XYZ file of C-alpha atoms in Angstrom:
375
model
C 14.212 13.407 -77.361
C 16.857 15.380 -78.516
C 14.837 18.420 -78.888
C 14.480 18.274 -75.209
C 18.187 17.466 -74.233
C 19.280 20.373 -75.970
C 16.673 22.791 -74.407
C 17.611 21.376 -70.703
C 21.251 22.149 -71.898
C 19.931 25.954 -72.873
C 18.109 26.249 -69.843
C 21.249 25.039 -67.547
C 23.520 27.516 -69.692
C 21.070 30.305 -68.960
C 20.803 29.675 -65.323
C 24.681 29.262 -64.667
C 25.005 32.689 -66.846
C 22.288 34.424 -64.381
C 24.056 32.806 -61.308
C 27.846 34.200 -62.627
C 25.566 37.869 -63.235
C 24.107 37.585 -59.830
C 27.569 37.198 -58.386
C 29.359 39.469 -59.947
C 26.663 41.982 -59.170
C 26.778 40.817 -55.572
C 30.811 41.513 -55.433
C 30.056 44.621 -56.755
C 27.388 46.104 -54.221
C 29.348 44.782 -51.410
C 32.177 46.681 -53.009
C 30.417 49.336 -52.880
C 29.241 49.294 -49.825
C 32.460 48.504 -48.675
C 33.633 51.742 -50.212
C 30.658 54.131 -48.917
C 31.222 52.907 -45.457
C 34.862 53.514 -45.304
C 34.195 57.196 -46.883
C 31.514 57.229 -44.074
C 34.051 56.427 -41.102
C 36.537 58.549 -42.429
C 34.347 61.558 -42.450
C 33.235 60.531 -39.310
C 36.383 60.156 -37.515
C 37.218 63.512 -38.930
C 33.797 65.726 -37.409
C 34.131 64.069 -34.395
C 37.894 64.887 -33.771
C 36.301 68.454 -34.721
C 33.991 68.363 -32.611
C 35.796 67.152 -29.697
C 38.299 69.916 -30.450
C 35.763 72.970 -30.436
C 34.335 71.388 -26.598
C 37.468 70.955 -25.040
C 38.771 74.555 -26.097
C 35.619 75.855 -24.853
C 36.036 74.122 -21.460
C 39.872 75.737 -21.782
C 38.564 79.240 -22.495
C 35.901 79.374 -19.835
C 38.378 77.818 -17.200
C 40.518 80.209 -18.153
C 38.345 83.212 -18.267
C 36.960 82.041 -14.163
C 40.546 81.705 -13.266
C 41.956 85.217 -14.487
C 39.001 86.838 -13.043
C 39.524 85.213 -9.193
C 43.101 85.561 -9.466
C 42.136 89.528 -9.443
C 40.097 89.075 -6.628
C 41.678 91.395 -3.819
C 40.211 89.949 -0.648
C 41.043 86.445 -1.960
C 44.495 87.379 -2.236
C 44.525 89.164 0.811
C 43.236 85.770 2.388
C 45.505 83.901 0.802
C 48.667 86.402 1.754
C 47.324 86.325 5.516
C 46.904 82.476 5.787
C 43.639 82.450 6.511
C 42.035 79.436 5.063
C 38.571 79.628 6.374
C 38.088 83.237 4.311
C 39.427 81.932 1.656
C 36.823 78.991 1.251
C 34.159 81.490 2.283
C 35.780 83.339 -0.969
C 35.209 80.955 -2.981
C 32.337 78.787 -1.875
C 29.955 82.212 -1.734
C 31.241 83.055 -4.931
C 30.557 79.661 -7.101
C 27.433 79.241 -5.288
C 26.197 83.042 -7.235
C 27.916 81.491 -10.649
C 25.958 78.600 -9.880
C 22.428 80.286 -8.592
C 22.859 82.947 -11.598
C 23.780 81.070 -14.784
C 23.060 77.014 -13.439
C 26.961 76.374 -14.645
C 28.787 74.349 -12.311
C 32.367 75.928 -11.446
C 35.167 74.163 -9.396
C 38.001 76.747 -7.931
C 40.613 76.544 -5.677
C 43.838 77.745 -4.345
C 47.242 76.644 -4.182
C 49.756 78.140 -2.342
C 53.284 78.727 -3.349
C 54.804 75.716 -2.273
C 51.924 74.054 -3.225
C 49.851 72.988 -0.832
C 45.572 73.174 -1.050
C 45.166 77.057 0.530
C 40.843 76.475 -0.120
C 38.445 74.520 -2.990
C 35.124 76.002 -3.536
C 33.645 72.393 -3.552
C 34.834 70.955 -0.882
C 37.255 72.373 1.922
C 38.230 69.188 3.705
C 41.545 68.870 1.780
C 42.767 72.101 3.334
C 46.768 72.090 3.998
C 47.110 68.848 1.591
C 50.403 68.652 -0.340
C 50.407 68.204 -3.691
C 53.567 68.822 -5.052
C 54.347 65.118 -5.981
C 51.013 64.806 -7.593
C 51.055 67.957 -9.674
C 54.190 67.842 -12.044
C 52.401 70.230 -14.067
C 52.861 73.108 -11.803
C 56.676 72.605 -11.876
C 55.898 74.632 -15.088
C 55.827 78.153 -13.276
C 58.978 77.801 -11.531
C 60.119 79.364 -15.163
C 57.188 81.035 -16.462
C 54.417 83.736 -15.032
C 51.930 82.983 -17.564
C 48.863 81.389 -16.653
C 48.076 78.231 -18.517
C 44.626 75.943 -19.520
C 44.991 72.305 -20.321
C 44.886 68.816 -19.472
C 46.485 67.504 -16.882
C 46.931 64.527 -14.387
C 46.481 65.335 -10.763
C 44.724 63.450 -7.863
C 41.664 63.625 -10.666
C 42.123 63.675 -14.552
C 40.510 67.225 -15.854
C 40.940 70.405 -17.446
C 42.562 72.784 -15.168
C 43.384 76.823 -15.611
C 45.920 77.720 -13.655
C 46.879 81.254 -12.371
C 49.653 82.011 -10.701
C 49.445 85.216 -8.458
C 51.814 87.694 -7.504
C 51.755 90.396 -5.486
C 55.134 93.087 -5.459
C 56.890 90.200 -7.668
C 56.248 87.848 -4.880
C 54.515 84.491 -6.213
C 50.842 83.997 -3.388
C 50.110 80.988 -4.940
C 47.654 80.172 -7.607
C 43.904 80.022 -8.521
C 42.958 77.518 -10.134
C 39.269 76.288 -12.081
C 39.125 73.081 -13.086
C 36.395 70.789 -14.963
C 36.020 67.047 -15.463
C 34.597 67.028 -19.064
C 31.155 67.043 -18.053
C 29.870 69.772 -21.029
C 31.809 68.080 -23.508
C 30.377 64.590 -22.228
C 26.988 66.126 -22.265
C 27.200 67.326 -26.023
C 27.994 63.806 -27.399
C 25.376 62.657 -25.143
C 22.972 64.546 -27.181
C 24.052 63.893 -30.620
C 23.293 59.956 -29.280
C 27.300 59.288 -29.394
C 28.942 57.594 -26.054
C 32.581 59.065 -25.971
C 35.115 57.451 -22.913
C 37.304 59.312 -21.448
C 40.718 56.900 -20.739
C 43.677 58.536 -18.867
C 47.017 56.015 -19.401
C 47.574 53.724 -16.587
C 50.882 54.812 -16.219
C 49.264 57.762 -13.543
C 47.424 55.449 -11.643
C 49.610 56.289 -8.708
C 49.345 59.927 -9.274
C 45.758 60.158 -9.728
C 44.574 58.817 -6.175
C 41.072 59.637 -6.780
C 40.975 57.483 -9.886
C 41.849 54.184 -8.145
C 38.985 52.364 -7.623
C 37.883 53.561 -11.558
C 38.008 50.298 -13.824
C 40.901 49.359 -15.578
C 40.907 48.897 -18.963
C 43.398 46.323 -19.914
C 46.395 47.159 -18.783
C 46.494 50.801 -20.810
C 43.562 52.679 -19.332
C 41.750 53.870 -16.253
C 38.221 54.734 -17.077
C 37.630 58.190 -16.283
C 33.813 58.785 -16.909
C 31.723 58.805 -14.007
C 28.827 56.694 -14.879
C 28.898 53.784 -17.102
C 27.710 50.091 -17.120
C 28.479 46.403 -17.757
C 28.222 46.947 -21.214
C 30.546 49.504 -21.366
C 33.221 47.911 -19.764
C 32.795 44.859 -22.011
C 32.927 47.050 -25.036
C 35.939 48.765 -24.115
C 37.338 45.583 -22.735
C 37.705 43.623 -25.874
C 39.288 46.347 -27.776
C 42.369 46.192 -29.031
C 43.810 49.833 -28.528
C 47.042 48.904 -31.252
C 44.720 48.526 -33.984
C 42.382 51.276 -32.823
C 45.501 53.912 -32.326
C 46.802 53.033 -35.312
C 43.910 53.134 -37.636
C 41.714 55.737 -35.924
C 38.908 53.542 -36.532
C 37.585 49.525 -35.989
C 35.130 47.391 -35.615
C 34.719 45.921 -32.183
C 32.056 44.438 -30.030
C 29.082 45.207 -32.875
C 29.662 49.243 -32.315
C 32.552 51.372 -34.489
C 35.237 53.076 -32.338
C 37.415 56.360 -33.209
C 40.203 57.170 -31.480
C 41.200 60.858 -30.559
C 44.461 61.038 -28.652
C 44.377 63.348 -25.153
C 47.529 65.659 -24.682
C 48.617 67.992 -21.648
C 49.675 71.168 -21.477
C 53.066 69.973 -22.839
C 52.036 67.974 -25.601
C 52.185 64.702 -24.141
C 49.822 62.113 -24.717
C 47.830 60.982 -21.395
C 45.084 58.911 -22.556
C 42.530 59.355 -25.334
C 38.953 59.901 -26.157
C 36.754 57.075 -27.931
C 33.728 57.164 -29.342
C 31.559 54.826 -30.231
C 28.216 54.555 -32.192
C 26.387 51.641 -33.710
C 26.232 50.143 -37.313
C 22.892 51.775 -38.023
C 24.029 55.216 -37.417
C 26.952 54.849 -39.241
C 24.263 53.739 -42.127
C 22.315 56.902 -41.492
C 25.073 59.179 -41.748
C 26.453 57.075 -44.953
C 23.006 58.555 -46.885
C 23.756 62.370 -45.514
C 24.596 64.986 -47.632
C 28.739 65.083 -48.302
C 29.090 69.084 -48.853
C 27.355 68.980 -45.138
C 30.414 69.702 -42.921
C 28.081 69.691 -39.855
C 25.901 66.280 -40.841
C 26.844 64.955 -37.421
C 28.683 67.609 -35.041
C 26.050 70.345 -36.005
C 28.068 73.473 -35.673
C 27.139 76.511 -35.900
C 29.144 78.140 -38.621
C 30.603 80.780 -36.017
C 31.919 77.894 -34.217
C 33.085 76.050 -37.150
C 34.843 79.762 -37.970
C 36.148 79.634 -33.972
C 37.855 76.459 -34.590
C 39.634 76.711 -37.762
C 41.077 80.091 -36.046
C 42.474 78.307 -32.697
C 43.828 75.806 -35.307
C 45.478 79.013 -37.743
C 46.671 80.613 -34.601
C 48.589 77.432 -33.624
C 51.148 78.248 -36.836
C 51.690 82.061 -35.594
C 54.374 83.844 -34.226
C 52.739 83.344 -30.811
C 55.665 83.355 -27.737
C 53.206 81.000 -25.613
C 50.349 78.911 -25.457
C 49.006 81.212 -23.141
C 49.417 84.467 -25.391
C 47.550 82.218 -28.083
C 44.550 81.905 -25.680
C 44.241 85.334 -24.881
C 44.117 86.370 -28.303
C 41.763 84.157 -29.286
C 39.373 85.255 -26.114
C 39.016 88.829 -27.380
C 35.486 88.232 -28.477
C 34.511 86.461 -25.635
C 35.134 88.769 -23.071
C 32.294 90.173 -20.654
C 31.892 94.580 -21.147
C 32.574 94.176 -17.199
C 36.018 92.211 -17.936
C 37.114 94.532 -20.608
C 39.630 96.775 -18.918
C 40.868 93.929 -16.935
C 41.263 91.785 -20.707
C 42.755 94.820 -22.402
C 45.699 95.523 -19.626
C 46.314 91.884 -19.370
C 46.706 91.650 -23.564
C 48.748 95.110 -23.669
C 51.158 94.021 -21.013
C 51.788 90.409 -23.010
C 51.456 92.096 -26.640
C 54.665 95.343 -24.951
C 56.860 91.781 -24.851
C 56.824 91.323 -28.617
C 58.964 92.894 -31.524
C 57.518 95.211 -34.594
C 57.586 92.057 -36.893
C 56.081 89.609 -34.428
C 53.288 91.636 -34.201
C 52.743 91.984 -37.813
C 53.130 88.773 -38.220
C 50.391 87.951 -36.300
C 48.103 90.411 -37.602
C 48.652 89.590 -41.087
C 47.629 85.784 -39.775
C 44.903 87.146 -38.012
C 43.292 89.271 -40.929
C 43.890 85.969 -43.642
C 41.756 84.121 -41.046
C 39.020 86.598 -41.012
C 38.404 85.526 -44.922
C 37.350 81.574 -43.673
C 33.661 83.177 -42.465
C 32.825 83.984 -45.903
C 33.263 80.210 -47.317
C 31.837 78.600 -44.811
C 28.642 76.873 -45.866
């Protein structure tokens, strides 16, 4: 009898040893895991602020590049001198419609005069002789400055807008203007299977009058993405945007969300860009290879090159954002813009001193070395 008390008392050792081993090894994987998913949304957070980075300067540049090229447009400025509106929406309508026919892109223009007020829009003309000069601070900006300028800003619409102002015998016209409403940038994460929102702060509800009957999220945000659904709004509804700012990255609603912050021209934060994607591919890309910088955003190393350059250039000697751009567009430029690019750059580049301009070329050539590491 004995003999069998003692081996029930081995046996119920044994098993409360295995079930102290089996928890400890539990606390351990779930450690772990713990750990490899917090690696995961930290590299995550990280390519998609990247990546969002590298689309929005590319809807900058090519704004940009539209607007400079209109704003040279002699019978448009003729048209716009001469206060004749209907030529100027002929302008531009016939002219987007051959950008649109030629190369399928989609391009937004319009004109502003001087004292602000809609001179034509390539789009749609019916806002002809509107006033905008309480709903676009941002212009405010040339009263003091000649350079054009490609950002995000608030007007009766949140977008990217590149704005030209346009002289003629030092007398301000107006300005051309190209603007886009993050539709490439919403179409890349759309590929890559990630749903990014696009939230411009509440605070320019009244400003941005076409935004007004665009959900409200909370009391922080105006949605600003065109199509979206129930779910959506429930996601972003029960978010709460002081963790998510703060941290970068949560938990919410059975989906992760990163925050990005949006800024203007001036550096001001507007809104901000979330993303979201689900627990499984946050599990997929927890298994990808680490040394694989593009394991999500997929860049091409020339665009992974393009971005850590905009980023460099930031940190030069640069006199304006503007002079910033138009360095970094010298290898974008068309063979038929090239004359038009290389005035533009030599009458900015005459403003600068001897040391400025070494300064930036020095900058310039230690960026040139990044293409070599890039893997």
């Amino acid at each position: 009898m004995d003999r069998w008390v003692k081996l029930f008392a081995n046996k119920k050792t044994i098993a409360a040893v295995f079930l102290v081993i089996m928890m400890i090894l539990g606390v351990v994987l779930w450690q772990l895991d713990k750990k490899v998913t917090s690696q995961t949304l930290e590299r995550l957070s990280d390519q998609l602020s990247l990546a969002l980075n590298n689309q929005l300067e590319k809807e900058r540049s090519t704004a940009l590049r539209y607007a400079l090229i209109l704003s040279q447009n002699t019978a448009l400025n003729d048209a716009l001198e001469n206060d004749d509106e209907d030529k100027g929406f002929k302008i531009l309508s016939e002219g987007m419609e051959s950008i649109k026919v030629n190369t399928d892109a989609l391009i937004r223009s319009q004109v502003i005069t001087s004292d602000y007020i809609i001179f034509a829009r390539s789009w749609d003309n019916s806002y002809a002789g509107m006033p905008l000069e309480f709903l676009r601070p941002d212009l405010l900006y040339f009263q003091t400055h000649r350079n054009p300028r490609s950002a995000i800003e608030v007007g009766r619409k949140l977008g990217v807008k590149a704005t030209v102002p346009v002289y003629r015998s030092d007398k301000m016209l107006g300005f051309v203007e190209v603007v886009s409403f993050f539709e490439s940038t919403q179409d890349y994460f759309d590929r890559l299977g990630v749903k990014m929102y696009v939230l411009m702060d509440a605070q320019f509800y009244d400003t941005a009058v076409f935004m007004q009957e665009n959900p409200a999220i909370g009391k922080e945000y105006i949605l600003a993405n065109p199509k979206y659904t129930q779910s959506d709004l429930k996601l972003l509804g029960g978010v709460n945007f002081n963790v998510l700012k703060h941290s970068r990255v949560i938990s919410s609603g059975g989906r992760y969300l990163f925050y990005e912050p949006m800024k203007n021209g001036a550096g001001e934060t507007i809104g901000a860009f979330v993303f979201s994607l689900s627990p499984k591919q946050i599990k997929t890309y927890a298994h990808s290879d680490e040394e694989d910088i593009s394991f999500l955003i997929h860049l091409s190393r020339n665009e992974l090159y393009d971005v850590m350059v905009k980023k460099s250039f930031d940190n030069a000697l640069f006199q304006s954002v503007y002079d910033k751009d138009l360095l970094y567009l010298k290898d974008t430029v068309a063979p038929e813009d090239r004359e038009l690019f290389l005035q533009e750059a030599h009458d900015r580049l005459d403003a600068y001193s001897k040391e400025e301009l070494i300064g930036i070329m020095l900058d310039y050539k230690v960026n040139k070395k990044i293409k070599g590491e890039i893997r």
